[in-house]
mmCIF file of N, CA and C in Angstrom:
data_model
loop_
_atom_site.group_PDB
_atom_site.id
_atom_site.type_symbol
_atom_site.label_atom_id
_atom_site.label_comp_id
_atom_site.label_asym_id
_atom_site.label_seq_id
_atom_site.Cartn_x
_atom_site.Cartn_y
_atom_site.Cartn_z
ATOM 1 N N UNK A 83 34.923 -113.206 18.975
ATOM 2 C CA UNK A 83 35.471 -114.390 18.951
ATOM 3 C C UNK A 83 37.025 -114.372 19.444
ATOM 4 N N UNK A 84 37.279 -115.524 19.551
ATOM 5 C CA UNK A 84 38.905 -115.912 20.174
ATOM 6 C C UNK A 84 39.834 -115.391 19.222
ATOM 7 N N UNK A 85 39.185 -115.577 17.890
ATOM 8 C CA UNK A 85 40.246 -115.166 16.853
ATOM 9 C C UNK A 85 40.499 -113.596 16.949
ATOM 10 N N UNK A 86 39.497 -113.060 17.392
ATOM 11 C CA UNK A 86 39.832 -111.383 17.351
ATOM 12 C C UNK A 86 41.014 -110.771 17.935
ATOM 13 N N UNK A 87 41.511 -111.978 18.824
ATOM 14 C CA UNK A 87 42.721 -111.661 19.637
ATOM 15 C C UNK A 87 43.943 -112.179 19.297
ATOM 16 N N UNK A 88 43.919 -112.905 18.270
ATOM 17 C CA UNK A 88 45.158 -113.649 17.693
ATOM 18 C C UNK A 88 45.684 -112.500 16.912
ATOM 19 N N UNK A 89 46.563 -111.882 16.951
ATOM 20 C CA UNK A 89 47.650 -110.941 15.879
ATOM 21 C C UNK A 89 47.864 -111.834 14.656
ATOM 22 N N UNK A 90 47.501 -111.508 13.528
ATOM 23 C CA UNK A 90 47.850 -112.099 12.432
ATOM 24 C C UNK A 90 48.591 -110.985 11.678
ATOM 25 N N UNK A 91 49.506 -111.585 10.769
ATOM 26 C CA UNK A 91 50.274 -111.017 9.887
ATOM 27 C C UNK A 91 50.240 -111.536 8.361
ATOM 28 N N UNK A 92 50.521 -110.659 7.379
ATOM 29 C CA UNK A 92 49.991 -111.307 6.103
ATOM 30 C C UNK A 92 51.316 -110.555 5.239
ATOM 31 N N UNK A 93 51.606 -111.512 4.375
ATOM 32 C CA UNK A 93 52.593 -110.884 3.062
ATOM 33 C C UNK A 93 51.811 -111.658 1.889
ATOM 34 N N UNK A 94 51.603 -111.166 0.967
ATOM 35 C CA UNK A 94 51.221 -111.664 -0.138
ATOM 36 C C UNK A 94 49.852 -112.688 0.236
ATOM 37 N N UNK A 95 50.051 -113.905 -0.031
ATOM 38 C CA UNK A 95 49.157 -114.793 -0.114
ATOM 39 C C UNK A 95 49.194 -115.902 1.293
ATOM 40 N N UNK A 96 50.542 -115.546 2.045
ATOM 41 C CA UNK A 96 50.713 -115.952 3.373
ATOM 42 C C UNK A 96 50.313 -115.546 4.707
ATOM 43 N N UNK A 97 49.788 -116.358 5.855
ATOM 44 C CA UNK A 97 49.011 -115.600 7.042
ATOM 45 C C UNK A 97 49.703 -116.249 8.017
ATOM 46 N N UNK A 98 50.280 -115.402 8.796
ATOM 47 C CA UNK A 98 50.776 -115.813 9.842
ATOM 48 C C UNK A 98 50.165 -115.498 11.017
ATOM 49 N N UNK A 99 50.202 -116.674 12.314
ATOM 50 C CA UNK A 99 49.416 -115.939 13.405
ATOM 51 C C UNK A 99 50.216 -116.585 14.506
ATOM 52 N N UNK A 100 50.570 -115.666 15.386
ATOM 53 C CA UNK A 100 51.334 -115.667 16.519
ATOM 54 C C UNK A 100 50.522 -115.668 17.551
ATOM 55 N N UNK A 101 50.825 -116.938 18.470
ATOM 56 C CA UNK A 101 49.944 -116.968 19.486
ATOM 57 C C UNK A 101 48.660 -118.135 19.109
ATOM 58 N N UNK A 102 49.330 -118.805 17.873
ATOM 59 C CA UNK A 102 47.946 -119.654 17.225
ATOM 60 C C UNK A 102 47.189 -120.686 18.333
ATOM 61 N N UNK A 103 48.510 -121.186 19.182
ATOM 62 C CA UNK A 103 47.815 -122.164 20.163
ATOM 63 C C UNK A 103 46.480 -121.458 21.129
ATOM 64 N N UNK A 104 46.265 -120.114 20.989
ATOM 65 C CA UNK A 104 45.201 -119.863 21.573
ATOM 66 C C UNK A 104 43.884 -119.764 20.930
ATOM 67 N N UNK A 105 43.836 -120.053 19.596
ATOM 68 C CA UNK A 105 42.776 -119.826 19.011
ATOM 69 C C UNK A 105 42.354 -121.090 18.367
ATOM 70 N N UNK A 106 41.069 -120.966 18.444
ATOM 71 C CA UNK A 106 40.100 -122.219 17.967
ATOM 72 C C UNK A 106 39.918 -122.606 16.572
ATOM 73 N N UNK A 107 39.858 -121.638 15.927
ATOM 74 C CA UNK A 107 39.698 -121.931 14.653
ATOM 75 C C UNK A 107 40.308 -120.442 13.658
ATOM 76 N N UNK A 108 41.234 -120.864 13.014
ATOM 77 C CA UNK A 108 41.888 -119.776 12.251
ATOM 78 C C UNK A 108 41.357 -120.057 10.764
ATOM 79 N N UNK A 109 40.201 -120.622 10.526
ATOM 80 C CA UNK A 109 39.967 -120.749 9.293
ATOM 81 C C UNK A 109 39.249 -119.120 9.092
ATOM 82 N N UNK A 110 38.837 -118.501 10.021
ATOM 83 C CA UNK A 110 38.167 -116.917 9.911
ATOM 84 C C UNK A 110 39.300 -116.214 9.988
ATOM 85 N N UNK A 111 40.494 -116.271 10.274
ATOM 86 C CA UNK A 111 41.168 -115.202 10.659
ATOM 87 C C UNK A 111 41.488 -114.312 9.287
ATOM 88 N N UNK A 112 41.495 -112.735 9.962
ATOM 89 C CA UNK A 112 41.937 -112.097 8.500
ATOM 90 C C UNK A 112 43.418 -111.320 9.018
ATOM 91 N N UNK A 113 44.105 -111.141 8.104
ATOM 92 C CA UNK A 113 45.297 -110.001 8.057
ATOM 93 C C UNK A 113 44.916 -108.655 8.908
ATOM 94 N N UNK A 114 45.835 -108.548 10.012
ATOM 95 C CA UNK A 114 45.608 -107.389 10.680
ATOM 96 C C UNK A 114 46.526 -106.375 10.869
ATOM 97 N N UNK A 115 47.935 -107.107 10.253
ATOM 98 C CA UNK A 115 48.891 -106.215 10.090
ATOM 99 C C UNK A 115 49.356 -106.952 8.998
ATOM 100 N N UNK A 116 49.520 -105.900 7.704
ATOM 101 C CA UNK A 116 50.021 -106.150 6.209
ATOM 102 C C UNK A 116 51.674 -105.782 6.034
ATOM 103 N N UNK A 117 52.008 -106.621 5.708
ATOM 104 C CA UNK A 117 53.706 -106.527 5.752
ATOM 105 C C UNK A 117 53.906 -106.974 4.276
ATOM 106 N N UNK A 118 54.913 -106.257 3.850
ATOM 107 C CA UNK A 118 55.366 -106.461 2.466
ATOM 108 C C UNK A 118 56.409 -107.157 2.282
ATOM 109 N N UNK A 119 57.130 -108.274 1.126
ATOM 110 C CA UNK A 119 57.947 -108.813 0.887
ATOM 111 C C UNK A 119 59.282 -109.207 2.381
ATOM 112 N N UNK A 120 59.794 -107.710 2.337
ATOM 113 C CA UNK A 120 60.866 -107.688 3.367
ATOM 114 C C UNK A 120 60.519 -108.387 4.566
ATOM 115 N N UNK A 121 59.167 -108.107 4.960
ATOM 116 C CA UNK A 121 58.795 -108.788 6.489
ATOM 117 C C UNK A 121 58.734 -110.117 6.437
ATOM 118 N N UNK A 122 58.554 -110.734 5.139
ATOM 119 C CA UNK A 122 58.042 -112.387 4.925
ATOM 120 C C UNK A 122 59.487 -112.957 5.764
ATOM 121 N N UNK A 123 60.607 -112.627 5.262
ATOM 122 C CA UNK A 123 62.026 -113.433 5.869
ATOM 123 C C UNK A 123 62.309 -112.865 6.952
ATOM 124 N N UNK A 124 61.729 -111.345 7.722
ATOM 125 C CA UNK A 124 62.359 -111.060 8.886
ATOM 126 C C UNK A 124 60.959 -111.419 9.901
ATOM 127 N N UNK A 125 60.797 -112.808 10.416
ATOM 128 C CA UNK A 125 60.135 -113.228 11.382
ATOM 129 C C UNK A 125 60.535 -112.672 12.740
ATOM 130 N N UNK A 126 62.188 -112.566 12.837
ATOM 131 C CA UNK A 126 62.284 -111.526 14.160
ATOM 132 C C UNK A 126 61.509 -110.408 14.242
ATOM 133 N N UNK A 127 61.788 -109.285 13.231
ATOM 134 C CA UNK A 127 60.563 -108.449 13.171
ATOM 135 C C UNK A 127 59.131 -108.839 13.820
ATOM 136 N N UNK A 128 58.742 -109.570 13.646
ATOM 137 C CA UNK A 128 57.115 -109.690 13.869
ATOM 138 C C UNK A 128 57.032 -110.280 15.368
ATOM 139 N N UNK A 129 58.313 -111.191 15.642
ATOM 140 C CA UNK A 129 57.746 -111.642 17.356
ATOM 141 C C UNK A 129 58.379 -110.146 17.975
ATOM 142 N N UNK A 130 59.301 -109.652 17.685
ATOM 143 C CA UNK A 130 59.858 -108.210 18.638
ATOM 144 C C UNK A 130 58.187 -107.445 18.714
ATOM 145 N N UNK A 131 57.715 -107.436 17.481
ATOM 146 C CA UNK A 131 56.404 -106.869 17.607
ATOM 147 C C UNK A 131 55.407 -107.190 18.551
ATOM 148 N N UNK A 132 55.247 -108.574 18.810
ATOM 149 C CA UNK A 132 54.388 -109.160 19.690
ATOM 150 C C UNK A 132 55.018 -109.189 21.159
ATOM 151 N N UNK A 133 56.369 -109.417 21.308
ATOM 152 C CA UNK A 133 56.752 -109.202 22.750
ATOM 153 C C UNK A 133 56.397 -107.870 23.285
ATOM 154 N N UNK A 134 56.157 -106.889 22.351
ATOM 155 C CA UNK A 134 56.047 -105.668 23.333
ATOM 156 C C UNK A 134 54.372 -106.065 23.588
ATOM 157 N N UNK A 135 53.734 -106.565 23.364
ATOM 158 C CA UNK A 135 52.413 -106.676 23.586
ATOM 159 C C UNK A 135 51.814 -108.218 24.630
ATOM 160 N N UNK A 136 52.469 -109.017 24.346
ATOM 161 C CA UNK A 136 52.059 -110.736 25.147
ATOM 162 C C UNK A 136 53.143 -111.123 25.668
ATOM 163 N N UNK A 137 53.196 -111.800 26.579
ATOM 164 C CA UNK A 137 54.269 -112.569 27.150
ATOM 165 C C UNK A 137 54.436 -113.939 26.074
ATOM 166 N N UNK A 138 55.581 -114.120 25.905
ATOM 167 C CA UNK A 138 56.420 -115.319 24.972
ATOM 168 C C UNK A 138 56.871 -116.034 25.866
ATOM 169 N N UNK A 139 57.003 -117.354 24.958
ATOM 170 C CA UNK A 139 57.798 -118.280 25.620
ATOM 171 C C UNK A 139 59.451 -118.015 25.254
ATOM 172 N N UNK A 140 59.588 -117.754 24.128
ATOM 173 C CA UNK A 140 60.743 -117.289 23.512
ATOM 174 C C UNK A 140 61.537 -118.470 23.061
ATOM 175 N N UNK A 141 60.610 -119.450 22.045
ATOM 176 C CA UNK A 141 60.864 -120.667 21.789
ATOM 177 C C UNK A 141 60.382 -121.032 20.683
ATOM 178 N N UNK A 142 61.281 -121.849 19.436
ATOM 179 C CA UNK A 142 60.908 -121.677 18.327
ATOM 180 C C UNK A 142 61.352 -123.197 17.592
ATOM 181 N N UNK A 143 60.442 -123.446 16.911
ATOM 182 C CA UNK A 143 60.525 -124.782 16.291
ATOM 183 C C UNK A 143 60.781 -124.595 14.669
ATOM 184 N N UNK A 144 62.067 -125.161 14.002
ATOM 185 C CA UNK A 144 62.270 -124.927 12.423
ATOM 186 C C UNK A 144 62.318 -126.353 11.979
ATOM 187 N N UNK A 145 61.416 -126.811 11.524
ATOM 188 C CA UNK A 145 61.331 -128.455 10.905
ATOM 189 C C UNK A 145 61.522 -128.319 9.360
ATOM 190 N N UNK A 146 62.441 -129.238 9.172
ATOM 191 C CA UNK A 146 63.100 -128.869 7.717
ATOM 192 C C UNK A 146 63.913 -127.561 7.673
ATOM 193 N N UNK A 147 64.851 -127.363 8.550
ATOM 194 C CA UNK A 147 65.720 -126.374 8.935
ATOM 195 C C UNK A 147 66.697 -126.381 7.781
ATOM 196 N N UNK A 148 67.298 -127.319 6.805
ATOM 197 C CA UNK A 148 68.321 -126.962 6.060
ATOM 198 C C UNK A 148 69.079 -126.750 6.649
ATOM 199 N N UNK A 149 70.049 -125.873 6.322
ATOM 200 C CA UNK A 149 71.395 -125.481 7.177
ATOM 201 C C UNK A 149 70.933 -124.440 8.015
ATOM 202 N N UNK A 150 69.801 -123.845 8.456
ATOM 203 C CA UNK A 150 69.490 -123.307 9.217
ATOM 204 C C UNK A 150 69.624 -121.763 9.045
ATOM 205 N N UNK A 151 70.419 -121.380 7.918
ATOM 206 C CA UNK A 151 70.588 -119.945 7.710
ATOM 207 C C UNK A 151 70.292 -119.353 6.445
ATOM 208 N N UNK A 152 70.983 -120.200 5.540
ATOM 209 C CA UNK A 152 71.364 -119.399 3.940
ATOM 210 C C UNK A 152 70.384 -119.946 2.902
ATOM 211 N N UNK A 153 69.326 -121.227 2.980
ATOM 212 C CA UNK A 153 68.475 -121.391 1.964
ATOM 213 C C UNK A 153 67.173 -120.537 2.200
ATOM 214 N N UNK A 154 66.815 -119.585 1.323
ATOM 215 C CA UNK A 154 65.818 -119.092 1.460
ATOM 216 C C UNK A 154 65.960 -117.297 1.565
ATOM 217 N N UNK A 155 66.526 -116.888 2.300
ATOM 218 C CA UNK A 155 67.038 -116.956 3.654
ATOM 219 C C UNK A 155 66.141 -117.623 4.475
ATOM 220 N N UNK A 156 66.494 -118.541 5.481
ATOM 221 C CA UNK A 156 65.738 -119.296 6.867
ATOM 222 C C UNK A 156 65.299 -118.125 7.414
ATOM 223 N N UNK A 157 63.858 -117.762 7.623
ATOM 224 C CA UNK A 157 63.774 -116.623 8.544
ATOM 225 C C UNK A 157 63.502 -117.131 9.820
ATOM 226 N N UNK A 158 64.202 -118.370 10.274
ATOM 227 C CA UNK A 158 64.249 -118.447 11.864
ATOM 228 C C UNK A 158 65.515 -118.161 12.203
ATOM 229 N N UNK A 159 66.855 -118.032 10.919
ATOM 230 C CA UNK A 159 68.031 -117.658 11.705
ATOM 231 C C UNK A 159 68.164 -116.524 12.530
ATOM 232 N N UNK A 160 67.033 -115.385 12.236
ATOM 233 C CA UNK A 160 67.500 -114.243 13.078
ATOM 234 C C UNK A 160 66.544 -114.498 14.224
ATOM 235 N N UNK A 161 65.454 -115.719 14.461
ATOM 236 C CA UNK A 161 64.833 -115.884 15.377
ATOM 237 C C UNK A 161 66.269 -116.440 16.557
ATOM 238 N N UNK A 162 67.004 -117.763 16.133
ATOM 239 C CA UNK A 162 67.577 -118.283 16.825
ATOM 240 C C UNK A 162 69.179 -117.418 16.939
ATOM 241 N N UNK A 163 69.182 -116.503 16.275
ATOM 242 C CA UNK A 163 70.942 -115.839 16.423
ATOM 243 C C UNK A 163 70.781 -114.998 17.584
ATOM 244 N N UNK A 164 72.003 -115.400 18.175
ATOM 245 C CA UNK A 164 72.261 -114.599 19.638
ATOM 246 C C UNK A 164 72.087 -113.249 19.627
ATOM 247 N N UNK A 165 72.800 -112.610 18.560
ATOM 248 C CA UNK A 165 72.571 -111.173 18.450
ATOM 249 C C UNK A 165 71.539 -110.565 18.389
ATOM 250 N N UNK A 166 70.247 -111.308 17.867
ATOM 251 C CA UNK A 166 69.218 -110.802 17.507
ATOM 252 C C UNK A 166 68.037 -111.100 18.373
ATOM 253 N N UNK A 167 67.410 -112.321 18.344
ATOM 254 C CA UNK A 167 66.677 -112.878 19.288
ATOM 255 C C UNK A 167 66.760 -113.665 20.187
ATOM 256 N N UNK A 168 67.822 -114.475 19.989
ATOM 257 C CA UNK A 168 68.414 -115.487 20.836
ATOM 258 C C UNK A 168 67.191 -116.500 21.603
ATOM 259 N N UNK A 169 66.669 -116.832 20.673
ATOM 260 C CA UNK A 169 65.612 -117.812 21.213
ATOM 261 C C UNK A 169 66.436 -119.096 21.208
ATOM 262 N N UNK A 170 65.531 -120.016 22.331
ATOM 263 C CA UNK A 170 65.661 -121.116 22.306
ATOM 264 C C UNK A 170 64.892 -122.155 21.433
ATOM 265 N N UNK A 171 65.254 -123.520 21.442
ATOM 266 C CA UNK A 171 64.430 -123.993 20.243
ATOM 267 C C UNK A 171 65.011 -125.455 19.597
ATOM 268 N N UNK A 172 63.999 -125.799 18.815
ATOM 269 C CA UNK A 172 64.875 -127.025 18.262
ATOM 270 C C UNK A 172 64.457 -127.062 16.444
ATOM 271 N N UNK A 173 65.538 -127.707 15.830
ATOM 272 C CA UNK A 173 65.592 -127.683 14.412
ATOM 273 C C UNK A 173 65.436 -129.008 14.000
ATOM 274 N N UNK A 174 64.993 -129.450 13.047
ATOM 275 C CA UNK A 174 64.996 -130.736 12.614
ATOM 276 C C UNK A 174 65.611 -130.760 11.074
ATOM 277 N N UNK A 175 66.274 -131.712 10.685
ATOM 278 C CA UNK A 175 66.811 -131.577 8.953
ATOM 279 C C UNK A 175 67.071 -132.997 9.209
ATOM 280 N N UNK A 176 66.688 -133.789 8.503
ATOM 281 C CA UNK A 176 66.517 -135.356 7.978
ATOM 282 C C UNK A 176 67.867 -135.407 7.021
ATOM 283 N N UNK A 177 68.502 -134.632 6.091
ATOM 284 C CA UNK A 177 69.621 -134.697 5.403
ATOM 285 C C UNK A 177 71.146 -134.211 5.863
ATOM 286 N N UNK A 178 71.679 -135.562 6.067
ATOM 287 C CA UNK A 178 72.973 -135.392 6.630
ATOM 288 C C UNK A 178 74.299 -134.228 6.485
ATOM 289 N N UNK A 179 73.715 -133.610 5.038
ATOM 290 C CA UNK A 179 74.937 -132.876 4.394
ATOM 291 C C UNK A 179 74.127 -131.437 5.051
ATOM 292 N N UNK A 180 73.043 -131.469 4.990
ATOM 293 C CA UNK A 180 72.376 -130.308 5.401
ATOM 294 C C UNK A 180 72.601 -129.905 7.117
ATOM 295 N N UNK A 181 72.247 -131.209 7.582
ATOM 296 C CA UNK A 181 72.647 -131.094 9.033
ATOM 297 C C UNK A 181 73.623 -131.190 9.531
ATOM 298 N N UNK A 182 75.093 -131.458 8.830
ATOM 299 C CA UNK A 182 75.922 -130.663 9.303
ATOM 300 C C UNK A 182 76.333 -129.644 8.966
ATOM 301 N N UNK A 183 76.072 -128.870 8.117
ATOM 302 C CA UNK A 183 75.794 -127.410 7.921
ATOM 303 C C UNK A 183 74.913 -126.722 9.212
ATOM 304 N N UNK A 184 73.839 -127.092 9.627
ATOM 305 C CA UNK A 184 72.943 -126.648 10.631
ATOM 306 C C UNK A 184 73.773 -126.384 11.471
ATOM 307 N N UNK A 185 74.694 -127.380 12.146
ATOM 308 C CA UNK A 185 74.931 -127.601 13.283
ATOM 309 C C UNK A 185 76.120 -126.773 13.374
ATOM 310 N N UNK A 186 76.812 -126.532 12.500
ATOM 311 C CA UNK A 186 77.963 -125.404 12.409
ATOM 312 C C UNK A 186 77.230 -123.827 12.344
ATOM 313 N N UNK A 187 76.193 -123.697 12.012
ATOM 314 C CA UNK A 187 75.506 -122.349 11.840
ATOM 315 C C UNK A 187 74.811 -122.105 12.809
ATOM 316 N N UNK A 188 74.298 -122.843 13.679
ATOM 317 C CA UNK A 188 73.869 -122.865 15.044
ATOM 318 C C UNK A 188 74.307 -123.829 16.230
ATOM 319 N N UNK A 189 75.189 -123.275 16.518
ATOM 320 C CA UNK A 189 76.193 -124.183 17.080
ATOM 321 C C UNK A 189 76.000 -123.992 18.698
ATOM 322 N N UNK A 190 74.942 -123.177 19.314
ATOM 323 C CA UNK A 190 74.471 -123.273 20.519
ATOM 324 C C UNK A 190 73.637 -124.002 20.934
ATOM 325 N N UNK A 191 74.138 -124.741 22.291
ATOM 326 C CA UNK A 191 73.599 -125.621 22.974
ATOM 327 C C UNK A 191 72.288 -125.347 23.150
ATOM 328 N N UNK A 192 71.581 -124.105 23.272
ATOM 329 C CA UNK A 192 70.122 -123.755 23.694
ATOM 330 C C UNK A 192 69.388 -124.240 22.499
ATOM 331 N N UNK A 193 69.935 -124.463 21.232
ATOM 332 C CA UNK A 193 69.255 -125.002 20.251
ATOM 333 C C UNK A 193 69.493 -126.138 20.162
ATOM 334 N N UNK A 194 68.620 -127.261 20.351
ATOM 335 C CA UNK A 194 68.498 -128.770 19.792
ATOM 336 C C UNK A 194 68.334 -128.651 18.367
ATOM 337 N N UNK A 195 69.345 -129.426 17.990
ATOM 338 C CA UNK A 195 69.638 -129.821 16.511
ATOM 339 C C UNK A 195 69.328 -131.579 16.580
ATOM 340 N N UNK A 196 68.099 -131.904 15.387
ATOM 341 C CA UNK A 196 68.076 -133.179 15.345
ATOM 342 C C UNK A 196 67.787 -133.701 14.130
ATOM 343 N N UNK A 197 68.659 -134.769 13.982
ATOM 344 C CA UNK A 197 68.691 -135.345 12.232
ATOM 345 C C UNK A 197 67.663 -136.468 11.938
ATOM 346 N N UNK A 198 66.448 -136.335 11.799
ATOM 347 C CA UNK A 198 65.484 -137.258 11.807
ATOM 348 C C UNK A 198 64.422 -136.614 10.744
ATOM 349 N N UNK A 199 64.044 -137.701 10.273
ATOM 350 C CA UNK A 199 62.616 -137.422 8.986
ATOM 351 C C UNK A 199 61.475 -137.471 10.055
ATOM 352 N N UNK A 200 60.499 -136.914 9.848
ATOM 353 C CA UNK A 200 59.276 -136.901 10.587
ATOM 354 C C UNK A 200 58.172 -136.888 10.143
ATOM 355 N N UNK A 201 57.281 -137.493 10.057
ATOM 356 C CA UNK A 201 55.740 -137.879 9.643
ATOM 357 C C UNK A 201 54.996 -137.343 10.718
ATOM 358 N N UNK A 202 53.670 -136.823 10.508
ATOM 359 C CA UNK A 202 52.874 -136.398 11.600
ATOM 360 C C UNK A 202 52.430 -137.311 12.651
ATOM 361 N N UNK A 203 52.251 -138.541 12.496
ATOM 362 C CA UNK A 203 52.082 -139.589 13.711
ATOM 363 C C UNK A 203 53.497 -139.226 14.516
ATOM 364 N N UNK A 204 54.574 -138.831 14.028
ATOM 365 C CA UNK A 204 55.657 -139.006 15.121
ATOM 366 C C UNK A 204 55.936 -137.904 15.840
ATOM 367 N N UNK A 205 55.071 -136.678 15.669
ATOM 368 C CA UNK A 205 55.127 -135.562 16.224
ATOM 369 C C UNK A 205 55.024 -135.566 17.795
ATOM 370 N N UNK A 206 53.659 -136.404 18.308
ATOM 371 C CA UNK A 206 53.877 -136.316 19.762
ATOM 372 C C UNK A 206 54.912 -136.284 20.329
ATOM 373 N N UNK A 207 55.077 -137.494 20.076
ATOM 374 C CA UNK A 207 56.414 -138.143 20.830
ATOM 375 C C UNK A 207 57.705 -137.409 20.670
ATOM 376 N N UNK A 208 57.773 -136.801 19.334
ATOM 377 C CA UNK A 208 58.918 -135.801 19.286
ATOM 378 C C UNK A 208 58.746 -134.772 20.181
ATOM 379 N N UNK A 209 57.743 -134.039 20.417
ATOM 380 C CA UNK A 209 57.483 -132.832 21.371
ATOM 381 C C UNK A 209 57.827 -133.230 22.852
ATOM 382 N N UNK A 210 57.291 -134.313 23.480
ATOM 383 C CA UNK A 210 57.722 -134.919 24.466
ATOM 384 C C UNK A 210 59.221 -134.875 24.471
ATOM 385 N N UNK A 211 59.865 -135.832 23.612
ATOM 386 C CA UNK A 211 61.338 -136.090 23.823
ATOM 387 C C UNK A 211 62.302 -134.852 23.993
ATOM 388 N N UNK A 212 61.864 -134.092 23.026
ATOM 389 C CA UNK A 212 62.753 -132.686 22.879
ATOM 390 C C UNK A 212 62.045 -131.626 24.177
ATOM 391 N N UNK A 213 61.452 -132.291 24.641
ATOM 392 C CA UNK A 213 60.710 -130.863 25.925
ATOM 393 C C UNK A 213 60.391 -129.558 25.210
ATOM 394 N N UNK A 214 59.495 -129.842 23.713
ATOM 395 C CA UNK A 214 58.917 -128.654 23.319
ATOM 396 C C UNK A 214 57.868 -127.972 24.311
ATOM 397 N N UNK A 215 57.811 -126.802 24.444
ATOM 398 C CA UNK A 215 57.101 -126.548 25.341
ATOM 399 C C UNK A 215 55.784 -126.698 24.807
ATOM 400 N N UNK A 216 54.418 -126.350 25.637
ATOM 401 C CA UNK A 216 53.006 -126.537 25.157
ATOM 402 C C UNK A 216 52.621 -125.440 24.126
ATOM 403 N N UNK A 217 53.358 -124.437 24.139
ATOM 404 C CA UNK A 217 52.688 -123.264 23.235
ATOM 405 C C UNK A 217 54.344 -122.426 22.850
ATOM 406 N N UNK A 218 55.086 -122.964 21.902
ATOM 407 C CA UNK A 218 55.952 -122.514 21.482
ATOM 408 C C UNK A 218 55.805 -120.884 20.659
ATOM 409 N N UNK A 219 56.613 -119.909 20.739
ATOM 410 C CA UNK A 219 56.091 -118.732 19.790
ATOM 411 C C UNK A 219 55.989 -119.354 18.562
ATOM 412 N N UNK A 220 57.037 -119.932 17.775
ATOM 413 C CA UNK A 220 56.866 -119.694 16.539
ATOM 414 C C UNK A 220 57.379 -121.327 15.704
ATOM 415 N N UNK A 221 56.339 -121.636 14.956
ATOM 416 C CA UNK A 221 56.752 -122.988 14.394
ATOM 417 C C UNK A 221 56.706 -122.805 12.841
ATOM 418 N N UNK A 222 57.894 -123.332 12.102
ATOM 419 C CA UNK A 222 58.091 -123.014 10.915
ATOM 420 C C UNK A 222 58.351 -124.592 10.314
ATOM 421 N N UNK A 223 57.332 -124.659 9.521
ATOM 422 C CA UNK A 223 57.429 -126.193 8.772
ATOM 423 C C UNK A 223 57.536 -126.011 7.389
ATOM 424 N N UNK A 224 58.721 -126.647 6.816
ATOM 425 C CA UNK A 224 58.771 -126.745 4.936
ATOM 426 C C UNK A 224 59.611 -128.102 4.911
#
């Protein structure tokens, strides 16, 4: 099946699928590459692993980005960080205080920062307005 070609990574009960846009049905996916908790917050390592194997768009989305760095810590920070992965992308944060911190933590113009609250019906218009590629490498939603 097509799911056999979708690299999946797991940490405890979490399942990450890189290249999920190519998968028709993730409900039967199994963890192919188990990672411990330190990998859970090192999304950049998973992406680096994938970049050696498939062509990537080098674009990420962080929906509910908070300050983009410290909360959690945010696993997307290393993806966007210029010294690490240097991805282009978009970060969405509705809280104005957290959004101000997000702008300071990720000041690069290649990362669009958007201060809005989004609901599922808003997504298609958002993707078009902010020119999100059809197949971003990573989408984090919280």
